[in-house]
């Protein structure tokens, strides 16, 4: 998905062991582990007059992780992929040295002329410095292949990476974790020994209590200490837990480009302006570089 406007919560606040904000990057925290961008799509009603159409746009230096809760998307890219993503499955596109893609409402949903809900997350994971120039890849992992388990009123899905002694089949390129958690009872989360690195919590539904503060849906918590996370997830809540060890180098982000090198980003910008960037064979749409 194209990053046309990063949302930054200017009233991000410190509640003790945690920073609270909207999405990343936000004012006090630019990344969480290798995660550099999280975009919450919806929930919103689409069809029959309005559909999702993200035209051809480029990426470098990152992997995109698309995770839907409702609705469908048709992903096509410059390496020949044509994949429908359904709720609970994972689309993992490695941009590496450069790739373009589109994301649109599938034709079958358009043909049905029915209204449907679109809801999900578009996530960018920065690549390690030494892997920023690898060849682009695409992987689709069905929901049935992801590890799931239960614990005291909480159900877990390991979307990507490693955690709680389990490993997702998503072929990530660095240490990280992303876990989908739903609760039917209040759940005290203990991550010590189960997860490694920085920890973020995106609250989709319900609320989380941290440091005596109740944080409602629509916010994100970021722990200020690695591997430590003292929170209670309220009954009837839905959260995404994500993070991992931070990279030693800073990452720069401009539009859809991520790199440890400002020079690489400038080169990608110029290549996209000049239309010398590797393009899709079956789509002539083009999202101009924002000025």
PDB file of C-alpha atoms in Angstrom:
ATOM      1  CA  UNK A   1       0.000   0.000   0.000  1.00  0.00           C
ATOM      2  CA  UNK A   2       1.152   3.501  -0.735  1.00  0.00           C
ATOM      3  CA  UNK A   3       2.130   5.682   2.188  1.00  0.00           C
ATOM      4  CA  UNK A   4       0.423   8.883   1.082  1.00  0.00           C
ATOM      5  CA  UNK A   5       0.266  10.442   4.527  1.00  0.00           C
ATOM      6  CA  UNK A   6       1.780   9.264   7.774  1.00  0.00           C
ATOM      7  CA  UNK A   7      -0.468   9.901  10.759  1.00  0.00           C
ATOM      8  CA  UNK A   8       1.502  11.239  13.696  1.00  0.00           C
ATOM      9  CA  UNK A   9      -0.227  11.712  17.047  1.00  0.00           C
ATOM     10  CA  UNK A  10       1.154  14.988  18.391  1.00  0.00           C
ATOM     11  CA  UNK A  11      -0.365  14.314  21.803  1.00  0.00           C
ATOM     12  CA  UNK A  12       1.530  11.100  22.343  1.00  0.00           C
ATOM     13  CA  UNK A  13       2.136  10.713  26.063  1.00  0.00           C
ATOM     14  CA  UNK A  14       4.312   8.963  28.579  1.00  0.00           C
ATOM     15  CA  UNK A  15       2.519   6.915  31.274  1.00  0.00           C
ATOM     16  CA  UNK A  16       5.565   5.465  33.025  1.00  0.00           C
ATOM     17  CA  UNK A  17       6.760   2.215  31.490  1.00  0.00           C
ATOM     18  CA  UNK A  18       4.987   2.934  28.187  1.00  0.00           C
ATOM     19  CA  UNK A  19       4.607   5.526  25.459  1.00  0.00           C
ATOM     20  CA  UNK A  20       1.078   5.914  24.077  1.00  0.00           C
ATOM     21  CA  UNK A  21       0.338   7.135  20.544  1.00  0.00           C
ATOM     22  CA  UNK A  22      -1.712   6.386  17.445  1.00  0.00           C
ATOM     23  CA  UNK A  23       0.331   4.605  14.768  1.00  0.00           C
ATOM     24  CA  UNK A  24       4.021   4.373  13.993  1.00  0.00           C
ATOM     25  CA  UNK A  25       5.955   6.380  13.358  1.00  0.00           C
ATOM     26  CA  UNK A  26       4.684   8.767  16.028  1.00  0.00           C
ATOM     27  CA  UNK A  27       6.383  11.695  17.679  1.00  0.00           C
ATOM     28  CA  UNK A  28       8.245   9.950  20.484  1.00  0.00           C
ATOM     29  CA  UNK A  29       8.932   6.637  18.751  1.00  0.00           C
ATOM     30  CA  UNK A  30       9.869   6.232  15.105  1.00  0.00           C
ATOM     31  CA  UNK A  31      10.215   2.416  15.020  1.00  0.00           C
ATOM     32  CA  UNK A  32       9.410  -0.607  17.185  1.00  0.00           C
ATOM     33  CA  UNK A  33      12.032  -3.259  16.518  1.00  0.00           C
ATOM     34  CA  UNK A  34      12.198  -3.503  12.706  1.00  0.00           C
ATOM     35  CA  UNK A  35       8.585  -2.254  12.305  1.00  0.00           C
ATOM     36  CA  UNK A  36       8.670   1.210  10.713  1.00  0.00           C
ATOM     37  CA  UNK A  37       5.110   1.852   9.550  1.00  0.00           C
ATOM     38  CA  UNK A  38       1.649   0.600  10.563  1.00  0.00           C
ATOM     39  CA  UNK A  39      -1.472   1.739   8.735  1.00  0.00           C
ATOM     40  CA  UNK A  40      -4.889   0.770  10.108  1.00  0.00           C
ATOM     41  CA  UNK A  41      -7.382   0.396   7.235  1.00  0.00           C
ATOM     42  CA  UNK A  42     -11.014   0.830   8.258  1.00  0.00           C
ATOM     43  CA  UNK A  43     -13.278  -0.655   9.276  1.00  0.00           C
ATOM     44  CA  UNK A  44     -15.159   0.955   6.407  1.00  0.00           C
ATOM     45  CA  UNK A  45     -18.030  -0.087   4.134  1.00  0.00           C
ATOM     46  CA  UNK A  46     -17.191  -0.505   0.439  1.00  0.00           C
ATOM     47  CA  UNK A  47     -19.230  -1.266  -2.684  1.00  0.00           C
ATOM     48  CA  UNK A  48     -21.154  -1.009  -4.922  1.00  0.00           C
ATOM     49  CA  UNK A  49     -20.131   2.607  -5.689  1.00  0.00           C
ATOM     50  CA  UNK A  50     -16.799   2.739  -3.814  1.00  0.00           C
ATOM     51  CA  UNK A  51     -13.939   0.275  -3.990  1.00  0.00           C
ATOM     52  CA  UNK A  52     -10.309   0.173  -2.962  1.00  0.00           C
ATOM     53  CA  UNK A  53      -7.913   0.990  -5.803  1.00  0.00           C
ATOM     54  CA  UNK A  54      -4.292   1.694  -4.931  1.00  0.00           C
ATOM     55  CA  UNK A  55      -2.493   2.279  -8.227  1.00  0.00           C
ATOM     56  CA  UNK A  56       1.027   1.171  -9.098  1.00  0.00           C
ATOM     57  CA  UNK A  57       3.609   2.531  -6.653  1.00  0.00           C
ATOM     58  CA  UNK A  58       7.164   1.588  -5.651  1.00  0.00           C
ATOM     59  CA  UNK A  59       8.982   0.344  -2.555  1.00  0.00           C
ATOM     60  CA  UNK A  60      12.609  -0.235  -1.589  1.00  0.00           C
ATOM     61  CA  UNK A  61      14.358  -1.473   1.547  1.00  0.00           C
ATOM     62  CA  UNK A  62      11.385  -3.041   3.309  1.00  0.00           C
ATOM     63  CA  UNK A  63       8.895  -5.889   3.436  1.00  0.00           C
ATOM     64  CA  UNK A  64       5.153  -5.208   3.401  1.00  0.00           C
ATOM     65  CA  UNK A  65       2.880  -7.326   5.588  1.00  0.00           C
ATOM     66  CA  UNK A  66      -0.822  -7.164   4.757  1.00  0.00           C
ATOM     67  CA  UNK A  67      -3.139  -8.654   7.406  1.00  0.00           C
ATOM     68  CA  UNK A  68      -6.894  -8.393   6.910  1.00  0.00           C
ATOM     69  CA  UNK A  69      -9.602  -8.754   9.542  1.00  0.00           C
ATOM     70  CA  UNK A  70     -12.479  -8.273   7.058  1.00  0.00           C
ATOM     71  CA  UNK A  71     -12.828  -7.936   3.305  1.00  0.00           C
ATOM     72  CA  UNK A  72     -10.564  -8.929   0.417  1.00  0.00           C
ATOM     73  CA  UNK A  73      -7.713  -7.402  -1.587  1.00  0.00           C
ATOM     74  CA  UNK A  74      -6.200  -8.330  -4.927  1.00  0.00           C
ATOM     75  CA  UNK A  75      -2.410  -7.911  -4.884  1.00  0.00           C
ATOM     76  CA  UNK A  76      -0.451  -7.691  -8.131  1.00  0.00           C
ATOM     77  CA  UNK A  77       3.218  -6.778  -8.437  1.00  0.00           C
ATOM     78  CA  UNK A  78       6.156  -6.334 -10.776  1.00  0.00           C
ATOM     79  CA  UNK A  79       7.472  -9.870 -10.237  1.00  0.00           C
ATOM     80  CA  UNK A  80       4.282 -11.412 -11.644  1.00  0.00           C
ATOM     81  CA  UNK A  81       2.263 -12.077  -8.500  1.00  0.00           C
ATOM     82  CA  UNK A  82      -1.540 -12.044  -8.698  1.00  0.00           C
ATOM     83  CA  UNK A  83      -2.911 -13.022  -5.286  1.00  0.00           C
ATOM     84  CA  UNK A  84      -6.227 -12.544  -3.470  1.00  0.00           C
ATOM     85  CA  UNK A  85      -5.737 -11.949   0.237  1.00  0.00           C
ATOM     86  CA  UNK A  86      -8.494 -13.085   2.618  1.00  0.00           C
ATOM     87  CA  UNK A  87      -9.000 -12.349   6.322  1.00  0.00           C
ATOM     88  CA  UNK A  88      -6.454 -14.068   8.558  1.00  0.00           C
ATOM     89  CA  UNK A  89      -3.955 -14.852   5.799  1.00  0.00           C
ATOM     90  CA  UNK A  90      -0.660 -13.012   5.333  1.00  0.00           C
ATOM     91  CA  UNK A  91       0.699 -11.321   2.218  1.00  0.00           C
ATOM     92  CA  UNK A  92       4.454 -10.794   2.647  1.00  0.00           C
ATOM     93  CA  UNK A  93       6.170  -8.829  -0.137  1.00  0.00           C
ATOM     94  CA  UNK A  94       9.900  -8.207   0.084  1.00  0.00           C
ATOM     95  CA  UNK A  95      10.706  -5.039  -1.855  1.00  0.00           C
ATOM     96  CA  UNK A  96      14.482  -5.303  -1.518  1.00  0.00           C
ATOM     97  CA  UNK A  97      16.224  -3.308  -4.249  1.00  0.00           C
ATOM     98  CA  UNK A  98      12.897  -2.257  -5.746  1.00  0.00           C
ATOM     99  CA  UNK A  99       9.418  -3.489  -6.668  1.00  0.00           C
ATOM    100  CA  UNK A 100       6.067  -1.978  -7.664  1.00  0.00           C
ATOM    101  CA  UNK A 101       2.593  -3.243  -6.812  1.00  0.00           C
ATOM    102  CA  UNK A 102      -1.128  -2.476  -6.835  1.00  0.00           C
ATOM    103  CA  UNK A 103      -3.854  -3.363  -4.346  1.00  0.00           C
ATOM    104  CA  UNK A 104      -7.462  -3.379  -5.490  1.00  0.00           C
ATOM    105  CA  UNK A 105     -10.872  -4.756  -4.610  1.00  0.00           C
ATOM    106  CA  UNK A 106     -11.107  -8.172  -6.373  1.00  0.00           C
ATOM    107  CA  UNK A 107     -13.282  -8.370  -9.487  1.00  0.00           C
ATOM    108  CA  UNK A 108     -15.588 -10.972  -7.917  1.00  0.00           C
ATOM    109  CA  UNK A 109     -16.585  -8.517  -5.166  1.00  0.00           C
ATOM    110  CA  UNK A 110     -17.162  -5.777  -7.742  1.00  0.00           C
ATOM    111  CA  UNK A 111     -19.321  -8.108  -9.844  1.00  0.00           C
ATOM    112  CA  UNK A 112     -21.465  -9.046  -6.825  1.00  0.00           C
ATOM    113  CA  UNK A 113     -22.590  -5.405  -6.416  1.00  0.00           C
ATOM    114  CA  UNK A 114     -22.884  -6.040  -2.670  1.00  0.00           C
ATOM    115  CA  UNK A 115     -21.615  -3.967   0.231  1.00  0.00           C
ATOM    116  CA  UNK A 116     -18.798  -5.379   2.361  1.00  0.00           C
ATOM    117  CA  UNK A 117     -16.566  -4.285   5.225  1.00  0.00           C
ATOM    118  CA  UNK A 118     -12.880  -3.570   4.651  1.00  0.00           C
ATOM    119  CA  UNK A 119     -10.700  -3.757   7.758  1.00  0.00           C
ATOM    120  CA  UNK A 120      -7.061  -4.633   8.268  1.00  0.00           C
ATOM    121  CA  UNK A 121      -3.475  -3.570   8.736  1.00  0.00           C
ATOM    122  CA  UNK A 122      -0.770  -2.644   6.264  1.00  0.00           C
ATOM    123  CA  UNK A 123       2.620  -2.962   7.932  1.00  0.00           C
ATOM    124  CA  UNK A 124       6.138  -2.171   6.797  1.00  0.00           C
ATOM    125  CA  UNK A 125       9.124  -4.024   8.213  1.00  0.00           C
ATOM    126  CA  UNK A 126      12.542  -2.533   7.458  1.00  0.00           C
ATOM    127  CA  UNK A 127      15.119  -4.930   6.040  1.00  0.00           C
ATOM    128  CA  UNK A 128      18.525  -5.403   7.676  1.00  0.00           C
ATOM    129  CA  UNK A 129      21.165  -3.128   6.171  1.00  0.00           C
ATOM    130  CA  UNK A 130      22.971  -5.971   4.393  1.00  0.00           C
ATOM    131  CA  UNK A 131      19.719  -7.225   2.787  1.00  0.00           C
ATOM    132  CA  UNK A 132      18.298  -3.945   1.490  1.00  0.00           C
ATOM    133  CA  UNK A 133      19.383  -4.738  -2.077  1.00  0.00           C
ATOM    134  CA  UNK A 134      18.104  -8.325  -2.321  1.00  0.00           C
ATOM    135  CA  UNK A 135      15.820  -9.336  -5.190  1.00  0.00           C
ATOM    136  CA  UNK A 136      12.079  -8.802  -4.612  1.00  0.00           C
ATOM    137  CA  UNK A 137      10.022 -11.759  -3.342  1.00  0.00           C
ATOM    138  CA  UNK A 138       6.375 -12.476  -2.617  1.00  0.00           C
ATOM    139  CA  UNK A 139       4.889 -15.030  -0.223  1.00  0.00           C
ATOM    140  CA  UNK A 140       1.264 -15.804   0.618  1.00  0.00           C
ATOM    141  CA  UNK A 141       0.600 -17.742   3.823  1.00  0.00           C
ATOM    142  CA  UNK A 142      -2.963 -19.005   4.432  1.00  0.00           C
ATOM    143  CA  UNK A 143      -4.528 -18.470   7.856  1.00  0.00           C
ATOM    144  CA  UNK A 144      -4.612 -22.255   8.422  1.00  0.00           C
ATOM    145  CA  UNK A 145      -0.789 -22.383   8.332  1.00  0.00           C
ATOM    146  CA  UNK A 146      -0.266 -19.894  11.183  1.00  0.00           C
ATOM    147  CA  UNK A 147       0.393 -21.243  14.715  1.00  0.00           C
ATOM    148  CA  UNK A 148      -2.554 -20.810  17.117  1.00  0.00           C
ATOM    149  CA  UNK A 149      -3.026 -21.529  20.846  1.00  0.00           C
ATOM    150  CA  UNK A 150      -5.132 -20.681  23.900  1.00  0.00           C
ATOM    151  CA  UNK A 151      -4.165 -19.459  27.366  1.00  0.00           C
ATOM    152  CA  UNK A 152      -6.520 -18.524  30.232  1.00  0.00           C
ATOM    153  CA  UNK A 153      -9.223 -16.770  28.228  1.00  0.00           C
ATOM    154  CA  UNK A 154      -6.915 -15.518  25.475  1.00  0.00           C
ATOM    155  CA  UNK A 155      -6.542 -16.913  21.957  1.00  0.00           C
ATOM    156  CA  UNK A 156      -3.286 -16.324  20.071  1.00  0.00           C
ATOM    157  CA  UNK A 157      -2.260 -16.334  16.400  1.00  0.00           C
ATOM    158  CA  UNK A 158       1.445 -16.004  15.599  1.00  0.00           C
ATOM    159  CA  UNK A 159       1.192 -13.930  12.426  1.00  0.00           C
ATOM    160  CA  UNK A 160       4.943 -13.534  11.795  1.00  0.00           C
ATOM    161  CA  UNK A 161       8.286 -14.204  13.443  1.00  0.00           C
ATOM    162  CA  UNK A 162       8.973 -16.093  16.668  1.00  0.00           C
ATOM    163  CA  UNK A 163       7.310 -16.013  20.057  1.00  0.00           C
ATOM    164  CA  UNK A 164       6.141 -18.193  22.927  1.00  0.00           C
ATOM    165  CA  UNK A 165       8.323 -21.054  21.682  1.00  0.00           C
ATOM    166  CA  UNK A 166       6.650 -21.053  18.253  1.00  0.00           C
ATOM    167  CA  UNK A 167       7.571 -19.872  14.759  1.00  0.00           C
ATOM    168  CA  UNK A 168       5.378 -18.530  11.967  1.00  0.00           C
ATOM    169  CA  UNK A 169       6.002 -19.804   8.400  1.00  0.00           C
ATOM    170  CA  UNK A 170       6.223 -16.198   7.102  1.00  0.00           C
ATOM    171  CA  UNK A 171       9.829 -15.990   5.774  1.00  0.00           C
ATOM    172  CA  UNK A 172      11.020 -12.896   7.664  1.00  0.00           C
ATOM    173  CA  UNK A 173      14.575 -11.527   7.359  1.00  0.00           C
ATOM    174  CA  UNK A 174      15.199 -10.407  10.955  1.00  0.00           C
ATOM    175  CA  UNK A 175      14.233 -11.230  14.515  1.00  0.00           C
ATOM    176  CA  UNK A 176      10.659 -10.037  15.066  1.00  0.00           C
ATOM    177  CA  UNK A 177       7.191 -11.035  16.229  1.00  0.00           C
ATOM    178  CA  UNK A 178       3.602 -10.139  15.385  1.00  0.00           C
ATOM    179  CA  UNK A 179       0.827 -11.799  17.379  1.00  0.00           C
ATOM    180  CA  UNK A 180      -2.959 -11.451  17.132  1.00  0.00           C
ATOM    181  CA  UNK A 181      -4.631 -11.785  20.562  1.00  0.00           C
ATOM    182  CA  UNK A 182      -8.354 -11.930  21.401  1.00  0.00           C
ATOM    183  CA  UNK A 183      -9.662 -12.225  24.964  1.00  0.00           C
ATOM    184  CA  UNK A 184     -12.857 -13.609  26.509  1.00  0.00           C
ATOM    185  CA  UNK A 185     -11.652 -12.811  30.061  1.00  0.00           C
ATOM    186  CA  UNK A 186      -9.261 -10.270  31.572  1.00  0.00           C
ATOM    187  CA  UNK A 187      -5.779 -11.484  30.634  1.00  0.00           C
ATOM    188  CA  UNK A 188      -2.560 -10.514  32.397  1.00  0.00           C
ATOM    189  CA  UNK A 189       0.134 -10.643  29.744  1.00  0.00           C
ATOM    190  CA  UNK A 190       3.510 -12.036  30.775  1.00  0.00           C
ATOM    191  CA  UNK A 191       6.033 -11.905  27.939  1.00  0.00           C
ATOM    192  CA  UNK A 192       9.290 -12.431  29.847  1.00  0.00           C
ATOM    193  CA  UNK A 193      11.136 -15.318  28.238  1.00  0.00           C
ATOM    194  CA  UNK A 194       8.511 -15.521  25.475  1.00  0.00           C
ATOM    195  CA  UNK A 195       9.387 -12.537  23.261  1.00  0.00           C
ATOM    196  CA  UNK A 196      12.634 -10.722  22.480  1.00  0.00           C
ATOM    197  CA  UNK A 197      13.182  -7.025  21.851  1.00  0.00           C
ATOM    198  CA  UNK A 198      11.020  -3.920  21.773  1.00  0.00           C
ATOM    199  CA  UNK A 199       7.285  -4.402  22.267  1.00  0.00           C
ATOM    200  CA  UNK A 200       4.319  -2.557  20.786  1.00  0.00           C
ATOM    201  CA  UNK A 201       0.598  -3.180  21.335  1.00  0.00           C
ATOM    202  CA  UNK A 202      -1.996  -1.940  18.825  1.00  0.00           C
ATOM    203  CA  UNK A 203      -5.470  -1.962  20.417  1.00  0.00           C
ATOM    204  CA  UNK A 204      -8.101  -2.883  17.820  1.00  0.00           C
ATOM    205  CA  UNK A 205     -11.088  -3.436  20.140  1.00  0.00           C
ATOM    206  CA  UNK A 206     -11.633  -3.130  23.870  1.00  0.00           C
ATOM    207  CA  UNK A 207      -8.900  -1.739  26.082  1.00  0.00           C
ATOM    208  CA  UNK A 208      -5.611  -2.418  27.844  1.00  0.00           C
ATOM    209  CA  UNK A 209      -4.616  -1.359  31.361  1.00  0.00           C
ATOM    210  CA  UNK A 210      -0.959  -0.336  31.767  1.00  0.00           C
ATOM    211  CA  UNK A 211       0.654   1.524  34.694  1.00  0.00           C
ATOM    212  CA  UNK A 212      -2.810   2.111  36.134  1.00  0.00           C
ATOM    213  CA  UNK A 213      -4.054   3.828  32.953  1.00  0.00           C
ATOM    214  CA  UNK A 214      -6.854   2.426  30.797  1.00  0.00           C
ATOM    215  CA  UNK A 215      -5.885   2.794  27.124  1.00  0.00           C
ATOM    216  CA  UNK A 216      -8.842   2.420  24.695  1.00  0.00           C
ATOM    217  CA  UNK A 217      -9.039   1.054  21.165  1.00  0.00           C
ATOM    218  CA  UNK A 218      -7.384   3.114  18.432  1.00  0.00           C
ATOM    219  CA  UNK A 219      -4.172   3.656  20.386  1.00  0.00           C
ATOM    220  CA  UNK A 220      -0.793   1.986  20.458  1.00  0.00           C
ATOM    221  CA  UNK A 221       1.426   1.302  23.457  1.00  0.00           C
ATOM    222  CA  UNK A 222       5.190   0.970  23.188  1.00  0.00           C
ATOM    223  CA  UNK A 223       7.130  -0.432  26.125  1.00  0.00           C
ATOM    224  CA  UNK A 224      10.195   1.596  27.090  1.00  0.00           C
ATOM    225  CA  UNK A 225      11.989  -1.583  28.222  1.00  0.00           C
ATOM    226  CA  UNK A 226      12.844  -4.600  26.085  1.00  0.00           C
ATOM    227  CA  UNK A 227      11.265  -7.934  27.013  1.00  0.00           C
ATOM    228  CA  UNK A 228       9.167  -6.419  29.827  1.00  0.00           C
ATOM    229  CA  UNK A 229       5.491  -5.743  29.440  1.00  0.00           C
ATOM    230  CA  UNK A 230       3.152  -5.499  32.449  1.00  0.00           C
ATOM    231  CA  UNK A 231      -0.332  -5.025  31.026  1.00  0.00           C
ATOM    232  CA  UNK A 232      -3.811  -6.462  31.420  1.00  0.00           C
ATOM    233  CA  UNK A 233      -5.906  -6.964  28.292  1.00  0.00           C
ATOM    234  CA  UNK A 234      -9.576  -6.506  29.165  1.00  0.00           C
ATOM    235  CA  UNK A 235     -12.153  -9.190  28.398  1.00  0.00           C
ATOM    236  CA  UNK A 236     -13.620  -8.815  24.923  1.00  0.00           C
ATOM    237  CA  UNK A 237     -10.533  -7.071  23.545  1.00  0.00           C
ATOM    238  CA  UNK A 238      -8.550  -7.588  20.361  1.00  0.00           C
ATOM    239  CA  UNK A 239      -4.907  -6.472  20.110  1.00  0.00           C
ATOM    240  CA  UNK A 240      -1.885  -6.898  17.876  1.00  0.00           C
ATOM    241  CA  UNK A 241       1.409  -7.441  19.679  1.00  0.00           C
ATOM    242  CA  UNK A 242       4.508  -6.685  17.600  1.00  0.00           C
ATOM    243  CA  UNK A 243       8.188  -5.819  17.833  1.00  0.00           C
ATOM    244  CA  UNK A 244      11.662  -7.299  18.039  1.00  0.00           C
ATOM    245  CA  UNK A 245      15.281  -6.225  18.531  1.00  0.00           C
ATOM    246  CA  UNK A 246      16.066  -2.779  17.136  1.00  0.00           C
ATOM    247  CA  UNK A 247      18.544  -2.366  14.290  1.00  0.00           C
ATOM    248  CA  UNK A 248      21.897  -0.753  15.164  1.00  0.00           C
ATOM    249  CA  UNK A 249      21.534   1.847  12.372  1.00  0.00           C
ATOM    250  CA  UNK A 250      18.885   4.534  11.936  1.00  0.00           C
ATOM    251  CA  UNK A 251      16.341   4.096   9.147  1.00  0.00           C
ATOM    252  CA  UNK A 252      15.154   6.918   6.902  1.00  0.00           C
ATOM    253  CA  UNK A 253      11.683   6.946   5.372  1.00  0.00           C
ATOM    254  CA  UNK A 254      10.411   9.029   2.471  1.00  0.00           C
ATOM    255  CA  UNK A 255       7.035   8.192   0.945  1.00  0.00           C
ATOM    256  CA  UNK A 256       7.274   4.438   0.178  1.00  0.00           C
ATOM    257  CA  UNK A 257      11.049   4.202   0.412  1.00  0.00           C
ATOM    258  CA  UNK A 258      12.968   2.963   3.473  1.00  0.00           C
ATOM    259  CA  UNK A 259      16.740   2.697   3.830  1.00  0.00           C
ATOM    260  CA  UNK A 260      19.705   3.237   6.147  1.00  0.00           C
ATOM    261  CA  UNK A 261      21.066   5.397   3.296  1.00  0.00           C
ATOM    262  CA  UNK A 262      19.638   8.795   2.322  1.00  0.00           C
ATOM    263  CA  UNK A 263      21.496   8.437  -0.990  1.00  0.00           C
ATOM    264  CA  UNK A 264      19.593   5.228  -1.844  1.00  0.00           C
ATOM    265  CA  UNK A 265      16.309   6.972  -1.135  1.00  0.00           C
ATOM    266  CA  UNK A 266      17.266   9.900  -3.379  1.00  0.00           C
ATOM    267  CA  UNK A 267      18.204   7.468  -6.157  1.00  0.00           C
ATOM    268  CA  UNK A 268      14.855   5.675  -5.822  1.00  0.00           C
ATOM    269  CA  UNK A 269      12.964   8.979  -5.905  1.00  0.00           C
ATOM    270  CA  UNK A 270      14.724  10.038  -9.087  1.00  0.00           C
ATOM    271  CA  UNK A 271      14.212   6.640 -10.703  1.00  0.00           C
ATOM    272  CA  UNK A 272      10.479   6.801  -9.981  1.00  0.00           C
ATOM    273  CA  UNK A 273      10.231  10.359 -11.342  1.00  0.00           C
ATOM    274  CA  UNK A 274      12.116   9.330 -14.498  1.00  0.00           C
ATOM    275  CA  UNK A 275      10.027   6.123 -14.815  1.00  0.00           C
ATOM    276  CA  UNK A 276      13.186   4.024 -14.967  1.00  0.00           C
ATOM    277  CA  UNK A 277      12.087   2.097 -11.854  1.00  0.00           C
ATOM    278  CA  UNK A 278      11.197  -1.594 -12.598  1.00  0.00           C
ATOM    279  CA  UNK A 279       7.496  -1.451 -13.540  1.00  0.00           C
ATOM    280  CA  UNK A 280       4.640  -3.948 -13.842  1.00  0.00           C
ATOM    281  CA  UNK A 281       3.987  -5.467 -17.271  1.00  0.00           C
ATOM    282  CA  UNK A 282       0.194  -5.629 -16.943  1.00  0.00           C
ATOM    283  CA  UNK A 283      -0.657  -2.276 -15.347  1.00  0.00           C
ATOM    284  CA  UNK A 284       0.140   1.205 -16.645  1.00  0.00           C
ATOM    285  CA  UNK A 285      -1.218   3.129 -13.628  1.00  0.00           C
ATOM    286  CA  UNK A 286       1.261   5.403 -11.849  1.00  0.00           C
ATOM    287  CA  UNK A 287       1.177   7.209  -8.510  1.00  0.00           C
ATOM    288  CA  UNK A 288       3.357  10.338  -8.839  1.00  0.00           C
ATOM    289  CA  UNK A 289       6.061  11.047  -6.280  1.00  0.00           C
ATOM    290  CA  UNK A 290       4.581  13.494  -3.754  1.00  0.00           C
ATOM    291  CA  UNK A 291       6.253  16.890  -3.884  1.00  0.00           C
TER     292      UNK A 291
END
